[in-house]
Coordinates of C-alpha atoms in Angstrom, one line a residue:
M1 CA -44.5 -4.5 -30.5
G2 CA -41.0 -5.5 -29.5
D3 CA -39.3 -5.0 -26.2
G4 CA -37.1 -2.3 -27.6
K5 CA -33.9 -4.4 -27.4
V6 CA -31.8 -4.1 -30.5
K7 CA -30.4 -7.5 -31.6
G8 CA -26.7 -7.7 -30.8
S9 CA -26.8 -4.8 -28.3
E10 CA -25.8 -5.4 -24.7
T11 CA -28.2 -4.4 -21.9
E12 CA -27.4 -3.5 -18.3
D13 CA -28.8 -6.9 -17.3
D14 CA -26.7 -8.7 -19.9
R15 CA -23.6 -7.0 -18.4
A16 CA -24.7 -7.9 -14.9
G17 CA -25.1 -11.6 -15.9
V18 CA -21.4 -11.6 -16.8
D19 CA -20.1 -9.3 -14.1
I20 CA -21.7 -11.4 -11.3
W21 CA -19.3 -14.2 -12.2
N22 CA -16.4 -12.0 -11.4
Y23 CA -17.7 -11.8 -7.8
V24 CA -18.4 -15.5 -7.7
F25 CA -14.8 -16.4 -8.7
G26 CA -13.0 -13.0 -8.2
F27 CA -10.7 -14.6 -5.7
A28 CA -9.2 -16.7 -8.5
K29 CA -7.3 -13.8 -10.0
L30 CA -5.7 -12.9 -6.7
A31 CA -4.8 -16.5 -6.0
V32 CA -3.2 -17.1 -9.4
V33 CA -1.2 -13.8 -9.2
K34 CA 0.0 -14.9 -5.7
C35 CA 0.9 -18.3 -7.2
A36 CA 2.9 -16.6 -9.9
I37 CA 4.9 -14.6 -7.4
E38 CA 5.6 -17.6 -5.2
L39 CA 6.7 -19.7 -8.2
G40 CA 8.9 -16.8 -9.4
I41 CA 7.5 -16.7 -12.9
A42 CA 8.3 -13.0 -13.5
D43 CA 11.7 -13.3 -11.9
A44 CA 12.6 -16.2 -14.2
I45 CA 11.7 -14.3 -17.3
E46 CA 13.4 -11.2 -16.1
N47 CA 16.6 -13.2 -15.3
Q48 CA 16.5 -14.8 -18.8
G49 CA 16.3 -11.4 -20.4
S50 CA 14.1 -12.7 -23.2
P51 CA 10.8 -14.6 -23.7
M52 CA 10.8 -18.2 -22.4
T53 CA 9.0 -21.2 -23.9
L54 CA 6.8 -23.3 -21.7
S55 CA 9.6 -26.0 -21.6
E56 CA 12.2 -23.4 -20.6
L57 CA 10.0 -21.9 -17.9
S58 CA 8.9 -25.2 -16.4
T59 CA 12.5 -26.4 -16.3
A60 CA 13.7 -23.1 -14.7
L61 CA 10.9 -23.3 -12.1
G62 CA 10.9 -27.0 -11.5
C63 CA 7.2 -27.1 -12.4
E64 CA 5.0 -29.7 -14.1
P65 CA 4.5 -28.4 -17.6
S66 CA 0.8 -29.1 -18.1
R67 CA -0.2 -27.3 -14.9
L68 CA 2.1 -24.4 -15.5
Y69 CA 0.6 -24.1 -19.0
R70 CA -2.9 -23.6 -17.4
I71 CA -1.6 -21.0 -15.0
M72 CA 0.1 -19.1 -17.9
R73 CA -3.0 -19.4 -20.1
F74 CA -5.0 -17.6 -17.3
L75 CA -2.3 -15.0 -16.8
V76 CA -1.9 -14.2 -20.5
H77 CA -5.7 -14.0 -20.9
N78 CA -5.8 -11.4 -18.1
Q79 CA -2.9 -9.5 -19.8
I80 CA -0.6 -10.0 -16.9
F81 CA 2.0 -11.8 -19.1
K82 CA 2.0 -11.9 -22.9
E83 CA 2.9 -14.4 -25.6
L84 CA 5.4 -13.6 -28.3
T85 CA 6.4 -15.6 -31.4
I86 CA 10.0 -16.8 -31.0
S87 CA 10.2 -18.9 -34.1
Q88 CA 7.8 -20.5 -36.6
D89 CA 7.0 -23.3 -34.3
S90 CA 7.6 -21.7 -30.9
I91 CA 5.8 -19.3 -28.6
G92 CA 7.4 -17.6 -25.6
Y93 CA 6.1 -15.9 -22.5
A94 CA 7.2 -12.3 -21.9
L95 CA 6.8 -9.6 -19.3
T96 CA 4.2 -6.8 -19.5
P97 CA 4.4 -3.5 -17.5
L98 CA 2.0 -5.2 -15.1
S99 CA 4.0 -8.4 -14.6
R100 CA 7.2 -6.3 -14.2
R101 CA 5.6 -5.2 -10.9
L102 CA 5.7 -8.9 -9.8
V103 CA 9.5 -9.2 -10.1
R104 CA 10.5 -9.4 -6.4
R105 CA 13.5 -7.0 -6.7
G106 CA 12.0 -4.8 -9.4
E107 CA 12.2 -1.0 -9.1
K108 CA 8.4 -0.8 -8.9
S109 CA 7.7 -4.2 -7.4
M110 CA 4.5 -4.8 -5.6
A111 CA 5.2 -8.5 -5.0
A112 CA 5.7 -8.3 -1.3
F113 CA 2.6 -6.1 -0.9
I114 CA 0.5 -8.7 -2.8
L115 CA 1.9 -11.5 -0.6
L116 CA 1.2 -9.5 2.5
E117 CA -2.4 -8.7 1.7
N118 CA -3.0 -12.3 0.5
S119 CA -1.4 -14.0 3.6
P120 CA -3.7 -16.0 5.8
A121 CA -3.5 -13.5 8.7
M122 CA -4.6 -10.6 6.4
L123 CA -7.2 -12.6 4.4
A124 CA -9.1 -14.2 7.3
P125 CA -10.4 -10.9 8.8
W126 CA -12.4 -10.2 5.6
H127 CA -14.8 -13.0 6.6
G128 CA -15.7 -11.0 9.7
L129 CA -16.6 -7.7 8.0
S130 CA -20.4 -8.1 8.2
A131 CA -20.1 -9.0 11.9
L132 CA -18.2 -5.8 12.5
V133 CA -20.8 -3.7 10.6
L134 CA -23.7 -5.4 12.6
D135 CA -22.2 -5.5 16.1
G136 CA -19.1 -3.3 16.2
G137 CA -16.6 -4.4 18.9
N138 CA -13.2 -5.7 18.0
S139 CA -11.7 -5.4 14.6
P140 CA -12.1 -8.4 12.3
F141 CA -8.3 -8.8 12.4
E142 CA -8.3 -9.1 16.2
A143 CA -11.3 -11.4 16.2
T144 CA -9.6 -13.9 13.8
N145 CA -6.0 -13.6 14.9
G146 CA -6.4 -13.1 18.6
K147 CA -4.5 -9.8 18.7
D148 CA -4.6 -6.4 17.0
I149 CA -2.5 -6.0 13.9
W150 CA 0.4 -4.4 15.8
S151 CA 0.6 -6.9 18.6
Y152 CA 0.4 -9.7 16.1
A153 CA 3.4 -8.3 14.1
E154 CA 5.4 -7.9 17.3
T155 CA 5.0 -11.6 18.2
N156 CA 5.3 -13.0 14.6
P157 CA 8.6 -11.9 13.2
D158 CA 8.0 -13.4 9.7
H159 CA 4.7 -11.5 9.4
S160 CA 6.4 -8.3 10.7
K161 CA 9.1 -8.6 8.1
L162 CA 6.5 -9.2 5.3
F163 CA 4.5 -6.2 6.6
D164 CA 7.6 -3.9 6.4
E165 CA 8.5 -5.3 2.9
G166 CA 4.9 -4.7 1.8
M167 CA 4.9 -1.1 3.0
A168 CA 8.3 -0.6 1.3
C169 CA 6.7 -1.5 -2.0
D170 CA 4.3 1.4 -1.8
T171 CA 7.1 3.6 -0.6
R172 CA 9.1 3.0 -3.7
V173 CA 6.1 4.3 -5.7
A174 CA 4.9 7.1 -3.5
V175 CA 8.3 8.7 -2.5
P176 CA 9.5 9.3 -6.0
A177 CA 6.1 10.9 -6.7
I178 CA 6.7 13.2 -3.8
I179 CA 10.2 14.0 -4.8
E180 CA 9.1 14.8 -8.4
G181 CA 5.8 16.4 -7.6
C182 CA 6.5 18.6 -4.6
P183 CA 10.3 18.8 -3.7
E184 CA 9.7 22.2 -2.2
V185 CA 8.2 20.5 0.8
F186 CA 11.7 19.7 2.1
D187 CA 13.3 23.1 1.5
G188 CA 14.9 24.5 4.6
L189 CA 14.6 21.3 6.7
G190 CA 17.7 20.3 8.6
S191 CA 16.2 17.3 10.2
L192 CA 13.2 15.0 9.6
V193 CA 11.7 12.3 11.8
D194 CA 9.7 9.6 10.0
V195 CA 7.1 8.5 12.5
G196 CA 6.2 4.9 11.9
G197 CA 9.1 4.7 9.4
G198 CA 9.3 0.9 9.3
N199 CA 12.5 -0.4 7.8
G200 CA 13.6 3.1 6.8
T201 CA 13.0 2.8 3.0
A202 CA 11.1 6.1 2.7
L203 CA 13.6 8.1 4.7
S204 CA 16.6 6.7 2.9
M205 CA 15.1 7.8 -0.4
L206 CA 14.4 11.3 0.9
V207 CA 17.8 11.7 2.5
T208 CA 19.4 10.6 -0.8
A209 CA 17.3 13.2 -2.7
F210 CA 17.8 15.9 -0.2
P211 CA 21.2 15.2 1.4
W212 CA 21.2 18.2 3.7
I213 CA 18.5 16.5 5.8
R214 CA 19.4 14.5 8.9
G215 CA 17.0 11.6 9.2
I216 CA 15.4 9.9 12.3
N217 CA 13.6 6.6 11.5
F218 CA 11.2 6.3 14.4
D219 CA 9.1 3.1 15.0
L220 CA 8.4 0.5 17.6
P221 CA 11.5 -1.1 19.1
H222 CA 10.9 -4.5 17.5
V223 CA 10.8 -2.8 14.1
V224 CA 13.8 -0.6 14.3
D225 CA 15.9 -3.3 16.0
V226 CA 16.0 -5.1 12.6
A227 CA 15.9 -2.1 10.4
P228 CA 19.0 -1.7 8.1
K229 CA 21.5 1.1 8.7
F230 CA 21.6 4.0 6.3
D231 CA 24.1 6.9 6.2
G232 CA 22.5 10.0 7.6
I233 CA 19.7 8.2 9.4
E234 CA 19.4 7.3 13.1
N235 CA 17.0 4.4 14.0
V236 CA 15.1 5.2 17.2
G237 CA 12.6 3.0 18.9
G238 CA 9.7 4.3 20.9
D239 CA 5.9 4.9 21.1
M240 CA 4.5 7.8 19.2
F241 CA 1.6 8.1 21.7
E242 CA 4.2 8.9 24.4
L243 CA 7.0 10.9 22.7
V244 CA 8.2 11.8 19.2
P245 CA 11.9 12.7 18.7
K246 CA 12.5 16.4 18.0
A247 CA 13.2 17.5 14.4
D248 CA 12.4 20.4 12.1
A249 CA 9.6 18.3 10.6
A250 CA 7.7 15.1 11.2
L251 CA 6.7 12.7 8.4
F252 CA 3.7 10.4 8.6
K253 CA 3.4 8.1 5.5
W254 CA 0.3 5.9 5.6
V255 CA 0.3 5.9 9.4
L256 CA -2.6 8.2 10.6
H257 CA -5.2 6.3 8.6
D258 CA -4.7 3.4 11.0
W259 CA -6.2 5.4 13.9
D260 CA -9.5 7.1 14.8
D261 CA -9.8 10.8 15.2
E262 CA -9.1 10.9 18.9
E263 CA -5.9 8.8 18.6
C264 CA -4.8 10.9 15.6
I265 CA -5.3 14.1 17.6
K266 CA -3.2 12.7 20.4
I267 CA -0.4 11.6 18.0
L268 CA -0.4 15.0 16.3
N269 CA -0.3 16.8 19.6
K270 CA 2.9 14.9 20.5
C271 CA 4.3 15.7 17.1
R272 CA 3.5 19.4 17.5
E273 CA 5.4 19.4 20.7
S274 CA 8.5 18.0 19.0
I275 CA 8.8 20.5 16.1
P276 CA 9.8 24.2 16.2
Q277 CA 6.7 26.4 16.7
D278 CA 8.0 29.0 14.3
K279 CA 9.2 27.0 11.3
G280 CA 8.3 23.4 12.1
K281 CA 5.7 21.4 10.2
V282 CA 4.1 18.0 9.9
I283 CA 4.1 16.2 6.5
I284 CA 1.3 13.7 6.1
V285 CA 1.4 11.3 3.1
D286 CA -2.0 9.7 3.1
V287 CA -5.3 9.3 1.2
V288 CA -7.6 12.3 0.8
L289 CA -11.0 11.1 -0.3
E290 CA -12.7 13.6 -2.6
E291 CA -16.3 12.7 -2.5
N292 CA -17.5 14.6 -5.5
K293 CA -14.5 13.9 -7.8
D294 CA -13.8 10.8 -9.8
D295 CA -10.4 9.9 -11.0
K296 CA -8.5 6.7 -12.0
L297 CA -7.5 6.0 -8.3
K298 CA -10.7 6.7 -6.5
S299 CA -11.8 3.1 -6.5
I300 CA -8.4 2.2 -5.0
R301 CA -8.8 4.8 -2.3
L302 CA -12.3 3.4 -1.4
M303 CA -10.8 -0.1 -1.3
L304 CA -8.2 1.1 1.1
D305 CA -11.0 2.4 3.4
M306 CA -12.4 -1.2 3.4
V307 CA -8.9 -2.5 4.2
M308 CA -8.8 -0.2 7.2
M309 CA -12.2 -1.5 8.4
A310 CA -11.0 -5.1 8.1
H311 CA -7.5 -4.7 9.5
T312 CA -7.6 -2.0 12.2
I313 CA -9.8 -1.2 15.1
K314 CA -11.0 2.3 14.2
G315 CA -8.8 3.3 11.2
K316 CA -10.3 4.9 8.1
E317 CA -9.4 6.9 5.1
R318 CA -10.4 10.6 5.4
T319 CA -12.1 13.3 3.4
L320 CA -10.6 16.8 3.3
K321 CA -13.2 17.9 5.9
E322 CA -12.2 15.1 8.2
W323 CA -8.5 15.9 7.9
S324 CA -9.3 19.5 8.6
Y325 CA -11.0 18.5 11.8
V326 CA -8.2 16.4 13.3
L327 CA -5.5 18.9 12.4
E328 CA -7.4 21.8 13.9
E329 CA -8.2 19.8 17.1
A330 CA -4.5 19.0 17.4
G331 CA -3.6 22.7 17.4
F332 CA -2.4 23.2 13.8
T333 CA -3.4 26.6 12.5
R334 CA -3.2 26.0 8.8
F335 CA -2.5 23.3 6.2
N336 CA -2.4 22.7 2.5
V337 CA -2.9 19.6 0.3
K338 CA -0.7 18.8 -2.7
P339 CA -1.8 16.0 -5.1
I340 CA 0.9 13.7 -6.3
N341 CA 1.0 10.9 -8.9
A342 CA 0.1 8.3 -6.3
V343 CA -2.8 7.0 -4.3
Q344 CA -1.9 9.4 -1.5
S345 CA -1.7 13.2 -1.4
V346 CA 0.8 15.3 0.6
I347 CA -0.6 17.4 3.5
E348 CA 1.6 20.1 5.1
A349 CA 0.4 21.2 8.5
Y350 CA 1.8 24.1 10.5
P351 CA 1.6 24.9 14.3

């Protein structure tokens, strides 16, 4: 009798034998994509406006052709770039929808976000994840960098700038999804304070879409001191644990997941004090983990929860039940959740 295996079919063990190599060398894909951004490969092809031969690309980038060829072979194999026939004897490299997101100034660029998450300060903490799970204590980020992520940014201006640029990458994806998916969230608002608003990218997009809103970009002083100026937006420095500027509504985009429940409740209490009790609200743009539901972004949301473990002291992504707990403890009487075409959802909470 045979073992039941049909010749030519792939078993679970066969797949595991291949998949395990992706964990052995999984870092290579990240490293090569980072290399492509640093070299400016996507930018060069975008600026050319047409496919580029290896010779043209190596000349434009000042690269050694044979090494660049090996980089491009890897990127093409992984469908990050593609090859197109230019002439009978010539092949050119062209952009794909994925590599367009590596163009630094592209509309949907994630280049700065990739550079941020693959910077030495952000990569090193991952080596301390098991120690955190075993022993607790300080975050892996603090253990490897000597300071928590916020103090580190305050004393390292280049990292702080890259952090804000990385967050702005997500903003350029999430905010249009909010504007398109649930514009009614901003109906009737005369003013909006973006708590932890960084360089003001999110608020500038919202004020442009809803010009009747007066914006307040609120963040730590060292952040707003270098934030660009936008019409209709006031940059205000401060500490959200102490005081939140008064407005009709407060916006938190990817902020509350950085903190534990107790800290979130404290922040939300300060927010509730700053908005009108009759018509005010808090707008939270953050991940909602749906434990019994699978969709194309669930794995990304679960990865983000691991990021919170590596980079913050007590931050986490929350389930609907966990969001309900912090909002109720902070004195909010009701809330609703609106899915959008992004990793995050929109939560509206009312006093």
